[in-house]
GROMACS .gro file of C-alpha atoms in nm:
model
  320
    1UNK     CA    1   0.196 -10.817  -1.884
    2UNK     CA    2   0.496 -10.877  -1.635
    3UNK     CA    3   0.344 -11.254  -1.644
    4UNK     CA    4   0.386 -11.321  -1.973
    5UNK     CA    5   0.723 -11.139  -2.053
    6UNK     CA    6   0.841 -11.330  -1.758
    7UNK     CA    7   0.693 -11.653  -1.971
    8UNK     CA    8   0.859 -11.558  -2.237
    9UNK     CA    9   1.195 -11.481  -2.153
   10UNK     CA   10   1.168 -11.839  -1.977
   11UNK     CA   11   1.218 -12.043  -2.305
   12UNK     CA   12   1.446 -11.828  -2.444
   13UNK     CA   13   1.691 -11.899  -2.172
   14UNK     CA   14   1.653 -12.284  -2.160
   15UNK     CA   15   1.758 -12.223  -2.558
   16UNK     CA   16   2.012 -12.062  -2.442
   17UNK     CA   17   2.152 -12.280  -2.204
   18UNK     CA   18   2.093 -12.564  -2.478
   19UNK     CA   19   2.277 -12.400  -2.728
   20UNK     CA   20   2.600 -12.352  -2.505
   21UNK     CA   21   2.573 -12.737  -2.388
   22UNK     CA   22   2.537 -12.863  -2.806
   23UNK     CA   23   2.841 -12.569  -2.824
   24UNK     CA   24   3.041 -12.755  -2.551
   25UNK     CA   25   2.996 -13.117  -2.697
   26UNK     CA   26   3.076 -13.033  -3.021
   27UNK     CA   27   3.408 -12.874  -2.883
   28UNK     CA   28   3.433 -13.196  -2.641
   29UNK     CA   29   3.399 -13.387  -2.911
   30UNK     CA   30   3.630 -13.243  -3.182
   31UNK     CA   31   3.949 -13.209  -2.934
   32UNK     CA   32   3.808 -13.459  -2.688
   33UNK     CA   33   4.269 -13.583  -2.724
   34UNK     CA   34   4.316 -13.247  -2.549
   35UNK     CA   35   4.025 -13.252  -2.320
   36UNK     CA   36   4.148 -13.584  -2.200
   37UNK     CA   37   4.473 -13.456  -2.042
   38UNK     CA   38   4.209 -13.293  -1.817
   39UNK     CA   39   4.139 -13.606  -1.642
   40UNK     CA   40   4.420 -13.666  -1.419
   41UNK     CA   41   4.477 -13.319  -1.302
   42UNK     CA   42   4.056 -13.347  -1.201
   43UNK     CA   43   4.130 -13.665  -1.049
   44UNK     CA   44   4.405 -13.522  -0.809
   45UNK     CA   45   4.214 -13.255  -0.764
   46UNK     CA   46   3.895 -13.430  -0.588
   47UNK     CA   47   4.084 -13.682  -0.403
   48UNK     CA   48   4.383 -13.470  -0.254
   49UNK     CA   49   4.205 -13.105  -0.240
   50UNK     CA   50   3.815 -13.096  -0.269
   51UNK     CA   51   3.806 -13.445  -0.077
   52UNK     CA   52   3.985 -13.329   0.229
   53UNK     CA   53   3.712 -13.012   0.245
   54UNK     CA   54   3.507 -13.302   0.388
   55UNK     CA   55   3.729 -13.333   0.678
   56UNK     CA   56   3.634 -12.991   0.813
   57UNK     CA   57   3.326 -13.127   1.041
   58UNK     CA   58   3.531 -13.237   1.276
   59UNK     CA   59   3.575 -12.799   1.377
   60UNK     CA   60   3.224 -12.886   1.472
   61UNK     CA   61   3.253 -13.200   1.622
   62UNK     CA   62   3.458 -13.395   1.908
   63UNK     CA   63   3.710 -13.623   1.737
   64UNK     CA   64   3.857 -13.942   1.923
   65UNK     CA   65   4.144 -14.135   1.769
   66UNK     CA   66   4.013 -14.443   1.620
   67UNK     CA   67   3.701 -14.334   1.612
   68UNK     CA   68   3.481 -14.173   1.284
   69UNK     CA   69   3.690 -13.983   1.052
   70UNK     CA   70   3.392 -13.689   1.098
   71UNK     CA   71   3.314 -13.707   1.454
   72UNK     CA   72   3.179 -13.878   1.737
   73UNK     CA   73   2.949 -13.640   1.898
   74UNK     CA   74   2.827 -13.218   1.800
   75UNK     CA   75   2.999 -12.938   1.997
   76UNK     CA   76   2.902 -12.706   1.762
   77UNK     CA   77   3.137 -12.368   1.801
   78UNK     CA   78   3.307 -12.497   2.139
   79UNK     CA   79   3.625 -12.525   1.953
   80UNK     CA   80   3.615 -12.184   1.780
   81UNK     CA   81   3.551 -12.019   2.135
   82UNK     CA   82   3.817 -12.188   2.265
   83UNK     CA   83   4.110 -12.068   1.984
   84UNK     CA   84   3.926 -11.698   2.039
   85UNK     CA   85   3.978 -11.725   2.463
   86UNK     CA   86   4.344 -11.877   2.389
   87UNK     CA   87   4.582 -11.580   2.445
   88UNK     CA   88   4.866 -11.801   2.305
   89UNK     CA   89   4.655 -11.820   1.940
   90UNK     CA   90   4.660 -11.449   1.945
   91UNK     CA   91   4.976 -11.408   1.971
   92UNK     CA   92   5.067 -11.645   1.712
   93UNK     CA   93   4.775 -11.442   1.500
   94UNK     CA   94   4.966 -11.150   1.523
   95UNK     CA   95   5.278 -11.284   1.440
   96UNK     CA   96   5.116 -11.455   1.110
   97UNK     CA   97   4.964 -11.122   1.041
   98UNK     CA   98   5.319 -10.926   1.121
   99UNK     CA   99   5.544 -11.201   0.861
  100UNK     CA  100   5.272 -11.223   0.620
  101UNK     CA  101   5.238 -10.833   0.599
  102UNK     CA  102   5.630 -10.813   0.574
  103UNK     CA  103   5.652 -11.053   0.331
  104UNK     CA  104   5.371 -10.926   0.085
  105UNK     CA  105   5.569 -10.561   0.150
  106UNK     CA  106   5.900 -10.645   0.028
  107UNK     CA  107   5.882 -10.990  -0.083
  108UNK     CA  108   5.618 -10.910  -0.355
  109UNK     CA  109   5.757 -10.601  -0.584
  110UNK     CA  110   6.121 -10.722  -0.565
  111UNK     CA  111   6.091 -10.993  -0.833
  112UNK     CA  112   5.902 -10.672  -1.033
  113UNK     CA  113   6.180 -10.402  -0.939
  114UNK     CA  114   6.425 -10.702  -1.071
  115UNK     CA  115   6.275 -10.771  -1.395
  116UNK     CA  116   6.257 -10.419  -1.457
  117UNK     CA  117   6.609 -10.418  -1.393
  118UNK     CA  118   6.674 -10.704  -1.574
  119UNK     CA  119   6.467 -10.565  -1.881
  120UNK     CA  120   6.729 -10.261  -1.926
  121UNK     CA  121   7.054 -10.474  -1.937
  122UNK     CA  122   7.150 -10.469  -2.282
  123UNK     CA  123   7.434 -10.698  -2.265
  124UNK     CA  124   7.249 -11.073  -2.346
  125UNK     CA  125   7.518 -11.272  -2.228
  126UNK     CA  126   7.542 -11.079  -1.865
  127UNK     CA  127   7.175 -11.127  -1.872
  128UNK     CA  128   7.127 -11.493  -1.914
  129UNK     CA  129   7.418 -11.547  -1.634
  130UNK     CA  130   7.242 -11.308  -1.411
  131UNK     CA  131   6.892 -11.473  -1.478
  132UNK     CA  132   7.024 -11.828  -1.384
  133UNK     CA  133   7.178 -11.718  -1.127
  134UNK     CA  134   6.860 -11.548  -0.983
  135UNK     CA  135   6.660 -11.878  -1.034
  136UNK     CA  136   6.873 -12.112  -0.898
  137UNK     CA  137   6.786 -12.056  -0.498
  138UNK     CA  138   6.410 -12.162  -0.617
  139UNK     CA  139   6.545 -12.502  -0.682
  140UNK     CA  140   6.760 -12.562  -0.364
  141UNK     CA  141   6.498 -12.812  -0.059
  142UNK     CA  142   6.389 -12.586   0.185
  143UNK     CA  143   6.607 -12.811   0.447
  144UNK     CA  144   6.892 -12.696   0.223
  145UNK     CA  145   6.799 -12.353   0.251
  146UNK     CA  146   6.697 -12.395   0.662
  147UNK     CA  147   7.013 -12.552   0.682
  148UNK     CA  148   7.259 -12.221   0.503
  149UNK     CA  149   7.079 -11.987   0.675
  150UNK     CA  150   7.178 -12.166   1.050
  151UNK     CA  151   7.495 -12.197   0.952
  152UNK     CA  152   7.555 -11.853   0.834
  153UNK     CA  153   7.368 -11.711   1.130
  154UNK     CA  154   7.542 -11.943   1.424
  155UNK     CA  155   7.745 -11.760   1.668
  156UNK     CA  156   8.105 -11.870   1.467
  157UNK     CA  157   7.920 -11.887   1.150
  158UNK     CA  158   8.061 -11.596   0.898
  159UNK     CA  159   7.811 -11.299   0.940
  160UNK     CA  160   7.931 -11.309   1.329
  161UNK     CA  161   8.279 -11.329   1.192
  162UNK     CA  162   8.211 -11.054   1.016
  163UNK     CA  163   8.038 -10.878   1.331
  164UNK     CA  164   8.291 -10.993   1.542
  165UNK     CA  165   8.557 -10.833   1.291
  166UNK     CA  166   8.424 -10.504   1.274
  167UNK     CA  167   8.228 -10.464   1.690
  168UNK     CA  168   8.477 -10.756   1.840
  169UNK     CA  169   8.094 -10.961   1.970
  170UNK     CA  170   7.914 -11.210   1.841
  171UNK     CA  171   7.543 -11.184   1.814
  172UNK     CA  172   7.336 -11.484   1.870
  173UNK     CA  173   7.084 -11.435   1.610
  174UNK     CA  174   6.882 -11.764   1.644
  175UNK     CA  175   6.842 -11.720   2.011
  176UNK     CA  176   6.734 -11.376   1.969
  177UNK     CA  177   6.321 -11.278   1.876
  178UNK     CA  178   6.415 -10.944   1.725
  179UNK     CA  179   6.571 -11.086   1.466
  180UNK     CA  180   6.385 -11.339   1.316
  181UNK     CA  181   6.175 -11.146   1.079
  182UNK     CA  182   6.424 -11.039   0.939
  183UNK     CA  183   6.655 -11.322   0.871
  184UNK     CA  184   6.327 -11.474   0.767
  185UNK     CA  185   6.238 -11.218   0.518
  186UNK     CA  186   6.598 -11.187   0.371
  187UNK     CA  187   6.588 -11.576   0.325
  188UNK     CA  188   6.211 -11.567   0.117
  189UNK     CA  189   6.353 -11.213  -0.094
  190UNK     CA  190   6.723 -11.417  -0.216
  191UNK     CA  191   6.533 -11.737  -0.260
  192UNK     CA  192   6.228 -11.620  -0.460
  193UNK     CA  193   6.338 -11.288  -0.648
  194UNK     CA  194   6.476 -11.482  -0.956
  195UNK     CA  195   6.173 -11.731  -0.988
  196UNK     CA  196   5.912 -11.441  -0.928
  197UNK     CA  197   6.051 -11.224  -1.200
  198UNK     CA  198   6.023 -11.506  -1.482
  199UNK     CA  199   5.613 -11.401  -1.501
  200UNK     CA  200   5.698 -11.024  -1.529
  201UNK     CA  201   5.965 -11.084  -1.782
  202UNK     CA  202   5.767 -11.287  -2.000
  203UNK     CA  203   5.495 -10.985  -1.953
  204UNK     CA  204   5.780 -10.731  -2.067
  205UNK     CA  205   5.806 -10.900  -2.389
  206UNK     CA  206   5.443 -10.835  -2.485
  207UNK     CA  207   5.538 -10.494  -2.471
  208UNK     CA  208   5.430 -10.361  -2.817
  209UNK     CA  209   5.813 -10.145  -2.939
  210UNK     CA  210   5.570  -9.858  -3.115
  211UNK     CA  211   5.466  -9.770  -2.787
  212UNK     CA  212   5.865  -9.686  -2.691
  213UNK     CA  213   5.904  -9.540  -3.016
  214UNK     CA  214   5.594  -9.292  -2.982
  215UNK     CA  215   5.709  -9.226  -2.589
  216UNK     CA  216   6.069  -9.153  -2.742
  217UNK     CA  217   5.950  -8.892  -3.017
  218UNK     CA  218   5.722  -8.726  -2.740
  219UNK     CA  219   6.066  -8.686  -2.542
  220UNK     CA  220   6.045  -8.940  -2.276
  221UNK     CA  221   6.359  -9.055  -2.107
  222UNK     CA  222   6.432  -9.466  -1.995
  223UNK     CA  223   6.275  -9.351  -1.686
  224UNK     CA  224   5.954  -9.212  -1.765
  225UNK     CA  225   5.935  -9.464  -2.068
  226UNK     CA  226   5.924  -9.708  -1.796
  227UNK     CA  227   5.646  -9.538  -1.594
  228UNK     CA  228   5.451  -9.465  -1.845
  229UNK     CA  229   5.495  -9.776  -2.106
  230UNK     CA  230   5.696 -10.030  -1.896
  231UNK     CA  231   5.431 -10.073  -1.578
  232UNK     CA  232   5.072 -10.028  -1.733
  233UNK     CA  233   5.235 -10.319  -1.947
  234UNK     CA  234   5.231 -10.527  -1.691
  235UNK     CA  235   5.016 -10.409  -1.461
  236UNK     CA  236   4.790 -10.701  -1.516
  237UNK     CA  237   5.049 -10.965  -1.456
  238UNK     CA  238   5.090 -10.747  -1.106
  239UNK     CA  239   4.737 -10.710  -1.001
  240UNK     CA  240   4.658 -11.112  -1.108
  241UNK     CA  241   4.948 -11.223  -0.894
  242UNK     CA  242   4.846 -10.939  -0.595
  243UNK     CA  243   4.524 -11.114  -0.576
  244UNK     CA  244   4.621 -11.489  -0.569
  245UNK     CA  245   4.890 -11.357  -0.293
  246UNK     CA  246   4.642 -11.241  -0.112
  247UNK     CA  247   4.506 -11.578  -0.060
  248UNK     CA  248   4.812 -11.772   0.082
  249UNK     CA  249   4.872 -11.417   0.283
  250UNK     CA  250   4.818 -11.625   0.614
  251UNK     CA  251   4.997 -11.935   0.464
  252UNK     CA  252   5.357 -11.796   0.569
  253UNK     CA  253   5.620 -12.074   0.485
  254UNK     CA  254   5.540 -12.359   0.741
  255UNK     CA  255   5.868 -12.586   0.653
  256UNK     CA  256   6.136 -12.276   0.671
  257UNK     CA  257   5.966 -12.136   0.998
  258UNK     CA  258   5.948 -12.528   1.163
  259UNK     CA  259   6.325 -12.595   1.065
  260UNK     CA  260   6.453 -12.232   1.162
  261UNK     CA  261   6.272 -12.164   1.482
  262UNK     CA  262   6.289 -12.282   1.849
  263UNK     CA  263   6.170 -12.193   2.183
  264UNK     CA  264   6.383 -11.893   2.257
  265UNK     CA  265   6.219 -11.729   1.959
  266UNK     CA  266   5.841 -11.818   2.004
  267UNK     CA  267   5.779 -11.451   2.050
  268UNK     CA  268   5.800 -11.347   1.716
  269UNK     CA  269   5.851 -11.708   1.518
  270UNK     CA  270   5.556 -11.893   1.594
  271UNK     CA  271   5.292 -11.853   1.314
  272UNK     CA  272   4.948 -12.018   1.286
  273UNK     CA  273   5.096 -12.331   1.116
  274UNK     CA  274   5.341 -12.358   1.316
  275UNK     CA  275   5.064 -12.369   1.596
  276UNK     CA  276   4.833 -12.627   1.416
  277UNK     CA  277   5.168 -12.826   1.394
  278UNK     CA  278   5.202 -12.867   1.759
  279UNK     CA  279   4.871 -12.888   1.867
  280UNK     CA  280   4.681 -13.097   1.580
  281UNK     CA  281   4.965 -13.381   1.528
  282UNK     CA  282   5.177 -13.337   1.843
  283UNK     CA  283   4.892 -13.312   2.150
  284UNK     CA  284   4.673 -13.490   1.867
  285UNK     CA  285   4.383 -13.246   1.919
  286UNK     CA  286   4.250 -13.245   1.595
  287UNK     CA  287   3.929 -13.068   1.621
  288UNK     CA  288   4.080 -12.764   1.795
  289UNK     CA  289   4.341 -12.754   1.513
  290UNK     CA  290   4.097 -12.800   1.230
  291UNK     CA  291   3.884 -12.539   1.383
  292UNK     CA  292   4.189 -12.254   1.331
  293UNK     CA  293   4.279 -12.383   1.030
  294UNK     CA  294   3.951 -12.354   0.878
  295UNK     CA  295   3.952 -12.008   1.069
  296UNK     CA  296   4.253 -11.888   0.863
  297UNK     CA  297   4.112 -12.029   0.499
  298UNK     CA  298   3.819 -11.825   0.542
  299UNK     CA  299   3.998 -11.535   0.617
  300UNK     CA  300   4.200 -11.587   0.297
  301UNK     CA  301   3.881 -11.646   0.118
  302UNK     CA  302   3.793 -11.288   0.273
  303UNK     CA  303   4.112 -11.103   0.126
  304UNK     CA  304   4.081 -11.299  -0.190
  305UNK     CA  305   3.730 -11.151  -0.304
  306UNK     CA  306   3.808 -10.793  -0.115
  307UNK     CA  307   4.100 -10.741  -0.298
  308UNK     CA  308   3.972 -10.882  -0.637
  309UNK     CA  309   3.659 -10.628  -0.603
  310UNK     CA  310   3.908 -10.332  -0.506
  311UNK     CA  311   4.111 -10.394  -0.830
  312UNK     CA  312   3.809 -10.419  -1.010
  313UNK     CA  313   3.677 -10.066  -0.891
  314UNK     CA  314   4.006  -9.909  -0.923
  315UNK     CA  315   4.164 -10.068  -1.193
  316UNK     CA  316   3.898 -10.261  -1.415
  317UNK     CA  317   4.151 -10.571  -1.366
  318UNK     CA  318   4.035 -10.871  -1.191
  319UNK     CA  319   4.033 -11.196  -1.174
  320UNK     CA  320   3.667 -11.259  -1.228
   0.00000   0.00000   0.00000
């Protein structure tokens, strides 16, 4: 009996599957204008992202310059013990782990406690000004950014006159490790609260009013309107962009953290791309390099599915 229900069931999904591929070219083929705008994005897609993947055998295998792009002979995980018996990766682990951690801490619900903010101001004209003026950082080059944040920091720069005004001493704060995380973390919350709150206002405006209105009649004040209407609103704007943070948690901001940091501060500043910086392009020891960074994507690949299954469990929100 299990035989032939198994038989069965067989043809039924090859219909199946025929159905949704006739269903697909008729789509294809009625908005195949639309589908065609598809093409380039692909394009870059397989030559500057999936093509690279291909790159990645080299964590396995010896590279020589001018040699084979993959390889000239099979170490197999030589390279991966060697990053795991290298006290200096660790440290620079750690340090990824530490900024990332801080980052995803404050750096994430700011732009969400701003549009919140934002979302009660009832003057429109205070709103727009404040809104540009929020974005605007976004736009500035990171060597712009690098560049303010030296300045303001040196040792006669105007936060030590400042210092200096109120203590009478100057504190070097680019020569000092203690501080780096959190100049570093100050510079990612001014530069990216305005451009992160865009998605969570444009969430706020889904908002159905009845909701306010029934909330209001039951007695609810701004605040608990906002607790109870305001944030399930938007909660699945939050938990989407929680998840694809999750995946660039080890990516901490390479060009800001190459421009702003030097030797005196290695103890806390040097991250893992920092690290792949110096020792993939600068010693030229590609392998070893590839081998960490394909180390830290599969960690991110990790937190990406954990997290997505934990918001599925506990919210019924994920991303797949």
């Amino acid at each position: 009996m299990k035989s032939e229900t198994s038989k069965a069931t067989i043809p039924m999904i090859s219909s199946r599957k025929e159905s949704k591929l006739r269903t697909a070219a008729i789509l294809i083929r009625k908005d195949w204008q639309l589908y065609s705008l598809l093409v380039l994005p692909i394009i870059y897609l397989i030559i500057f992202k999936y093509g690279p993947m291909l790159g990645n055998i080299i964590a396995f295998r010896r590279f020589v310059p001018g040699g084979s792009i993959f390889g000239e002979t099979w170490v197999g995980l030589r390279y991966f013990k060697m990053f795991i018996e290298d006290p200096t990766f660790w440290r620079v682990f750690s340090n990824t782990l530490m900024l990332g951690g801080l980052a995803l801490l404050f750096t994430f619900p700011v732009p969400i406690i701003f549009a919140l903010m934002l979302n009660e101001v009832k003057s429109k004209r205070f709103k727009k000004f404040v809104q540009t003026a929020s974005y605007l950082p976004h736009f500035l080059s990171i060597v712009i950014v690098a560049g303010m944040i030296l300045q303001l920091t040196a040792v006669n720069g105007s936060i030590n006159g400042l210092v200096a005004f109120f203590t009478g001493d100057n504190i070097p704060f680019m020569q000092r490790a203690e501080w780096f995380r959190t100049i570093y973390i100050s510079s990612e919350i001014w530069q990216g609260m305005g451009w992160g709150a865009i998605l969570y206002l444009a969430a706020l405006t889904t908002i159905d009013e009845s909701l306010y209105e029934a909330a209001r009649i039951d007695g609810a004040n701004r605040w608990k309107q906002t607790i109870h209407v305001t944030i399930p609103g938007i909660l699945p704007t939050i938990v989407t962009l929680l998840i694809l943070n999750m995946g660039n948690f080890l990516a901490v901001g390479f060009e800001k953290i190459l421009l702003l940091y030097n030797p005196l501060i290695y103890e806390t500043s040097d991250v893992i791309s920092t690290y792949l910086y110096r020792v993939g392009l600068e010693s030229s020891n590609f392998s070893y390099a590839t081998a960490i960074g394909l180390f830290e994507s599969v960690i991110g690949l990790t937190l990406v599915f954990t997290v997505n299954a934990i918001s599925r469990k506990l919210t019924q929100r994920s991303l797949w």
